Short mmCIF file of C-alpha atoms in Angstrom, two decimals:
data_model
loop_
_atom_site.label_atom_id
_atom_site.label_comp_id
_atom_site.label_asym_id
_atom_site.label_seq_id
_atom_site.Cartn_x
_atom_site.Cartn_y
_atom_site.Cartn_z
CA MET A 4 0.82 12.26 12.81
CA ARG A 5 3.15 15.21 12.67
CA VAL A 6 5.54 13.59 15.12
CA HIS A 7 6.14 10.71 12.72
CA THR A 8 6.66 13.10 9.82
CA LEU A 9 9.20 15.08 11.84
CA ALA A 10 11.05 11.91 12.70
CA VAL A 11 11.37 10.94 9.03
CA GLN A 12 12.15 14.49 7.95
CA ALA A 13 14.87 14.94 10.58
CA ARG A 14 16.53 11.70 9.53
CA ILE A 15 16.80 12.68 5.85
CA ASP A 16 17.79 16.23 6.82
CA THR A 17 21.04 14.84 8.25
CA ILE A 18 22.38 14.33 4.73
CA PRO A 19 24.55 17.41 4.07
CA ALA A 20 23.29 17.84 0.49
CA LEU A 21 19.69 17.74 1.73
CA THR A 22 19.93 19.91 4.84
CA ASP A 23 16.86 22.19 4.85
CA ARG A 24 15.88 20.64 1.55
CA VAL A 25 13.35 18.12 2.86
CA PHE A 26 9.88 19.55 2.38
CA VAL A 27 6.42 18.37 3.43
CA GLY A 28 3.56 18.56 0.93
CA THR A 29 5.18 20.80 -1.64
CA ALA A 30 8.54 22.12 -2.71
CA ARG A 31 7.12 25.35 -4.04
CA LYS A 32 8.38 28.66 -2.77
CA ARG A 33 6.08 31.51 -1.81
CA ASP A 34 6.27 32.90 -5.33
CA GLY A 35 5.05 29.56 -6.72
CA SER A 36 8.35 28.50 -8.26
CA LEU A 37 9.92 25.20 -7.43
CA GLN A 38 13.06 24.66 -5.41
CA ALA A 39 16.24 23.88 -7.31
CA PRO A 40 17.13 20.19 -7.17
CA PRO A 41 18.20 18.15 -5.34
CA TYR A 42 15.45 18.03 -2.80
CA VAL A 43 13.02 15.61 -1.17
CA VAL A 44 9.30 16.01 -0.69
CA LEU A 45 7.38 14.00 1.89
CA TYR A 46 3.66 13.41 1.43
CA PRO A 47 2.55 11.98 4.77
CA ALA A 48 -0.65 10.04 5.44
CA ASP A 49 -1.77 8.66 8.78
CA GLY A 50 -2.75 5.32 7.29
CA VAL A 51 -5.36 3.18 8.97
CA ASP A 52 -5.09 2.60 12.72
CA GLY A 53 -5.42 -0.98 13.89
CA THR A 54 -6.14 -2.79 17.13
CA ASP A 55 -5.18 -6.23 18.34
CA ARG A 56 -8.16 -6.61 20.62
CA LEU A 57 -11.60 -5.06 20.34
CA THR A 58 -11.72 -4.57 24.10
CA GLY A 59 -8.26 -3.10 24.54
CA PRO A 60 -7.23 0.55 24.44
CA LYS A 61 -4.10 -0.11 22.40
CA VAL A 62 -4.09 1.52 18.99
CA ILE A 63 -1.50 0.57 16.40
CA GLN A 64 -0.71 3.44 14.05
CA ASN A 65 0.50 2.95 10.51
CA PRO A 66 2.09 6.16 9.26
CA ARG A 67 2.70 6.15 5.51
CA PHE A 68 4.77 8.41 3.31
CA THR A 69 4.99 8.90 -0.40
CA ILE A 70 8.42 10.38 -0.94
CA HIS A 71 9.69 12.14 -4.03
CA ILE A 72 13.45 12.30 -4.41
CA VAL A 73 14.10 14.95 -7.03
CA GLY A 74 17.34 15.42 -8.88
CA THR A 75 18.80 16.84 -12.08
CA SER A 76 19.29 13.52 -13.85
CA GLY A 77 18.60 9.84 -13.43
CA ASP A 78 22.07 9.30 -12.03
CA ASN A 79 21.73 12.23 -9.68
CA VAL A 80 18.43 10.86 -8.37
CA GLN A 81 19.99 7.47 -7.76
CA GLN A 82 22.97 9.04 -5.97
CA ILE A 83 20.61 10.81 -3.59
CA THR A 84 18.47 7.72 -3.12
CA GLU A 85 21.65 5.78 -2.25
CA LYS A 86 22.21 8.23 0.59
CA VAL A 87 18.63 8.27 1.81
CA LYS A 88 17.83 4.55 1.84
CA PRO A 89 20.60 3.55 4.30
CA LEU A 90 19.02 5.89 6.82
CA PHE A 91 16.03 3.53 6.93
CA VAL A 92 17.34 0.18 5.76
CA VAL A 93 20.78 -0.67 7.09
CA GLY A 94 22.51 -3.73 5.65
CA GLY A 95 19.20 -5.19 4.58
CA ARG A 96 17.57 -4.62 7.93
CA ALA A 97 14.89 -2.01 8.54
CA ILE A 98 15.52 0.40 11.40
CA GLU A 99 13.00 1.23 14.13
CA ILE A 100 11.63 4.75 14.17
CA ASN A 101 10.74 5.50 17.76
CA VAL A 102 8.91 8.68 18.69
CA PRO A 103 8.25 9.73 22.31
CA GLY A 104 5.90 7.23 23.97
CA GLU A 105 5.79 4.95 20.97
CA LYS A 106 7.80 2.07 19.62
CA GLY A 107 8.24 1.69 15.90
CA SER A 108 8.60 -1.55 13.96
CA GLY A 109 7.85 -3.15 10.61
CA LEU A 110 9.34 -0.39 8.49
CA PHE A 111 9.09 -0.90 4.74
CA TRP A 112 10.80 0.88 1.89
CA ASP A 113 9.27 0.37 -1.55
CA SER A 114 10.23 1.82 -4.87
CA PRO A 115 7.08 1.01 -6.83
CA THR A 116 7.94 2.67 -10.15
CA PRO A 117 10.98 3.51 -12.25
CA ILE A 118 12.53 6.95 -12.11
CA GLN A 119 10.17 9.36 -13.82
CA TRP A 120 10.48 12.50 -15.87
CA ASP A 121 7.86 15.20 -15.54
CA PHE A 122 6.77 16.68 -18.91
CA ASP A 123 6.04 19.99 -17.21
CA VAL A 124 9.47 20.35 -15.61
CA PRO A 125 11.98 18.91 -18.05
CA ASP A 126 15.11 19.82 -16.08
CA ARG A 127 14.55 17.33 -13.31
CA LEU A 128 13.67 13.70 -12.66
CA TYR A 129 12.24 12.05 -9.57
CA GLN A 130 12.06 8.74 -7.82
CA VAL A 131 8.94 7.69 -5.92
CA ILE A 132 9.48 5.89 -2.63
CA GLU A 133 6.81 4.46 -0.39
CA LEU A 134 7.86 4.35 3.22
CA GLY A 135 5.81 3.24 6.16
CA PHE A 136 6.06 1.69 9.57
CA THR A 137 4.03 0.59 12.54
CA SER A 138 4.03 2.61 15.72
CA GLU A 139 2.48 1.33 18.93
CA PRO A 140 2.51 2.37 22.57
CA ALA A 141 5.97 1.80 24.11
CA MET B 9 -23.57 -59.34 32.65
CA ALA B 10 -21.59 -57.41 30.07
CA ASP B 11 -17.79 -57.38 30.53
CA GLY B 12 -16.78 -54.54 28.16
CA VAL B 13 -17.63 -51.12 26.77
CA SER B 14 -18.54 -50.62 23.18
CA ILE B 15 -18.48 -47.23 21.50
CA ASP B 16 -20.17 -46.44 18.25
CA PHE B 17 -17.70 -44.39 16.15
CA SER B 18 -19.86 -44.29 13.03
CA ASP B 19 -20.93 -40.65 13.55
CA LEU B 20 -17.31 -39.62 14.00
CA TYR B 21 -16.34 -41.38 10.79
CA THR B 22 -19.17 -39.60 9.01
CA LEU B 23 -18.08 -36.25 10.44
CA ALA B 24 -14.48 -36.88 9.35
CA ALA B 25 -15.67 -37.67 5.83
CA GLN B 26 -17.83 -34.56 5.77
CA LEU B 27 -14.96 -32.34 6.98
CA ASP B 28 -12.81 -33.79 4.22
CA ASN B 29 -15.31 -32.26 1.82
CA VAL B 30 -14.61 -28.73 3.15
CA ALA B 31 -11.47 -28.59 1.03
CA ALA B 32 -13.53 -29.45 -2.03
CA GLU B 33 -16.24 -26.91 -1.26
CA PHE B 34 -13.95 -23.97 -0.40
CA PRO B 35 -12.31 -23.09 -3.74
CA LYS B 36 -15.50 -21.90 -5.44
CA GLY B 37 -16.26 -19.50 -2.59
CA ALA B 38 -12.65 -18.38 -2.39
CA ARG B 39 -12.63 -17.49 -6.06
CA ALA B 40 -15.87 -15.53 -5.62
CA ALA B 41 -14.24 -13.68 -2.71
CA VAL B 42 -11.20 -12.79 -4.81
CA GLU B 43 -13.39 -11.72 -7.76
CA GLY B 44 -15.49 -9.57 -5.42
CA ALA B 45 -12.45 -7.92 -3.86
CA ALA B 46 -10.91 -7.26 -7.28
CA TYR B 47 -14.15 -5.68 -8.45
CA THR B 48 -14.26 -3.50 -5.31
CA ALA B 49 -10.68 -2.39 -5.94
CA LYS B 50 -11.43 -1.54 -9.55
CA GLU B 51 -14.58 0.40 -8.73
CA GLN B 52 -13.03 2.30 -5.83
CA TRP B 53 -10.02 3.23 -7.92
CA ARG B 54 -12.28 4.31 -10.80
CA LYS B 55 -14.33 6.47 -8.49
CA GLY B 56 -11.14 8.11 -7.22
CA LEU B 57 -10.08 8.92 -10.76
CA GLU B 58 -13.59 10.02 -11.82
CA ALA B 59 -13.42 12.63 -9.07
CA SER B 60 -10.19 14.01 -10.49
CA ASP B 61 -9.57 16.75 -13.06
CA VAL B 62 -9.39 14.08 -15.80
CA PRO B 63 -12.34 11.75 -15.20
CA ALA B 64 -11.60 9.90 -18.44
CA SER B 65 -8.53 8.41 -16.76
CA ALA B 66 -10.94 6.12 -14.88
CA SER B 67 -11.34 4.18 -18.12
CA THR B 68 -7.75 2.93 -17.81
CA VAL B 69 -8.50 0.73 -14.78
CA GLN B 70 -8.94 -2.94 -15.57
CA TYR B 71 -8.80 -6.13 -13.57
CA ASP B 72 -8.31 -9.81 -14.14
CA VAL B 73 -8.65 -12.87 -11.92
CA GLU B 74 -6.34 -15.78 -12.62
CA GLY B 75 -5.51 -19.23 -11.32
CA GLY B 76 -7.45 -21.63 -9.21
CA PHE B 77 -7.20 -23.16 -5.78
CA PRO B 78 -4.82 -23.08 -3.95
CA ALA B 79 -3.45 -19.99 -5.74
CA ILE B 80 -6.01 -17.53 -6.97
CA GLY B 81 -4.79 -14.07 -7.85
CA ALA B 82 -6.20 -10.82 -9.12
CA THR B 83 -4.43 -8.08 -11.00
CA ILE B 84 -5.87 -4.59 -11.01
CA GLU B 85 -3.94 -2.14 -13.16
CA ASN B 86 -4.34 0.97 -15.26
CA SER B 87 -3.46 -0.69 -18.54
CA GLY B 88 -6.41 0.42 -20.66
CA GLY B 89 -6.99 3.64 -22.56
CA THR B 90 -4.35 5.92 -24.00
CA ALA B 91 -0.82 6.40 -22.69
CA ARG B 92 -1.71 9.96 -21.75
CA LEU B 93 -4.66 8.84 -19.59
CA GLN B 94 -2.51 6.13 -18.03
CA GLY B 95 0.10 8.76 -17.27
CA TYR B 96 -2.49 10.91 -15.62
CA ALA B 97 -3.72 8.00 -13.49
CA TYR B 98 -0.10 7.38 -12.50
CA ALA B 99 0.43 11.00 -11.50
CA ARG B 100 -2.77 10.90 -9.49
CA GLU B 101 -1.46 7.90 -7.61
CA TYR B 102 2.21 8.69 -7.09
CA GLY B 103 2.36 12.38 -7.94
CA SER B 104 4.95 14.15 -10.04
CA VAL B 105 7.31 17.04 -9.57
CA THR B 106 4.35 19.43 -9.90
CA VAL B 107 1.45 17.27 -8.68
CA SER B 108 0.83 15.80 -5.24
CA PRO B 109 -0.07 12.13 -4.94
CA THR B 110 -3.63 11.40 -3.83
CA ARG B 111 -3.36 7.58 -3.71
CA PRO B 112 -6.79 6.47 -5.00
CA ALA B 113 -5.43 3.00 -5.79
CA ALA B 114 -3.95 2.59 -2.33
CA ALA B 115 -7.31 3.50 -0.78
CA ALA B 116 -9.00 1.06 -3.17
CA ALA B 117 -6.56 -1.68 -2.18
CA GLN B 118 -7.38 -1.12 1.48
CA ALA B 119 -11.10 -1.38 0.76
CA ALA B 120 -10.47 -4.53 -1.30
CA ALA B 121 -8.44 -6.11 1.52
CA ASP B 122 -11.36 -5.61 3.91
CA ASP B 123 -13.71 -7.08 1.30
CA LEU B 124 -11.43 -10.06 0.73
CA ALA B 125 -11.27 -10.88 4.43
CA LYS B 126 -15.04 -10.78 4.71
CA GLY B 127 -15.47 -12.80 1.51
CA LEU B 128 -13.08 -15.54 2.62
CA ALA B 129 -14.77 -15.79 6.00
CA ILE B 130 -18.13 -16.27 4.29
CA ALA B 131 -16.60 -18.78 1.84
CA GLY B 132 -15.24 -20.77 4.79
CA GLU B 133 -18.55 -20.77 6.64
CA ARG B 134 -20.49 -21.86 3.56
CA ALA B 135 -17.96 -24.57 2.74
CA ILE B 136 -18.37 -26.05 6.22
CA GLU B 137 -22.16 -25.79 6.01
CA ARG B 138 -22.23 -27.51 2.61
CA ALA B 139 -19.78 -30.19 3.71
CA LEU B 140 -21.78 -30.99 6.84
CA GLY B 141 -24.91 -31.23 4.74
CA SER B 142 -23.28 -33.63 2.27
#
């Protein structure tokens, strides 16, 4: 849901170096060129909704995000990641992302692969993060 | 005139012995459930890659089932084929600077999880049926 995406986007946008540099779906400009690093791209998915009871109206949403943190070097990517992660995992504890009318829980932050280099764009590297949480009626 | 009550526990003892057999009957079904779920994951992932711009990348998907009861595990990975095809399958899953992720493996894992739950439920039912018939 867009509201979940906005919540994640707004949180990362608070980092001064990434203000207005958190994009959804693509980091391409209107002319087709890519933004200059550093920047972050969110690829949101609604995930699969769940229910506790077949007879109940309660729907548990599971928003999921594939996040690309793009920088100019491996070190640069890690520096940015070090700023982004504490916005979601503080001192080893996951935060709750609450949107109006819903209560968030069960946030996870995964880094499934090493930092990657794109053959097509040799001047930048990127880190893939998988972020997701559960959101249910408040 | 009788001065006591006597209860025949023999059926209960038989039932207890039969239920003990459930643990022996379950592993075979559980392994079949894991194998089935792993196959589902592989096939779903392959289909996702076959629908991409580089269908040959589907050939990189392989799976293996290891272990036995109580720890049976399956690994599904894109370890086959050439490094280039593996790289394409990776980009399809997680994206790159220029490519958006489409997550065929994540969708396959979800389908496999549903399959595994069903398979284990069936394995449990059959283990109880077999044990009670023993």
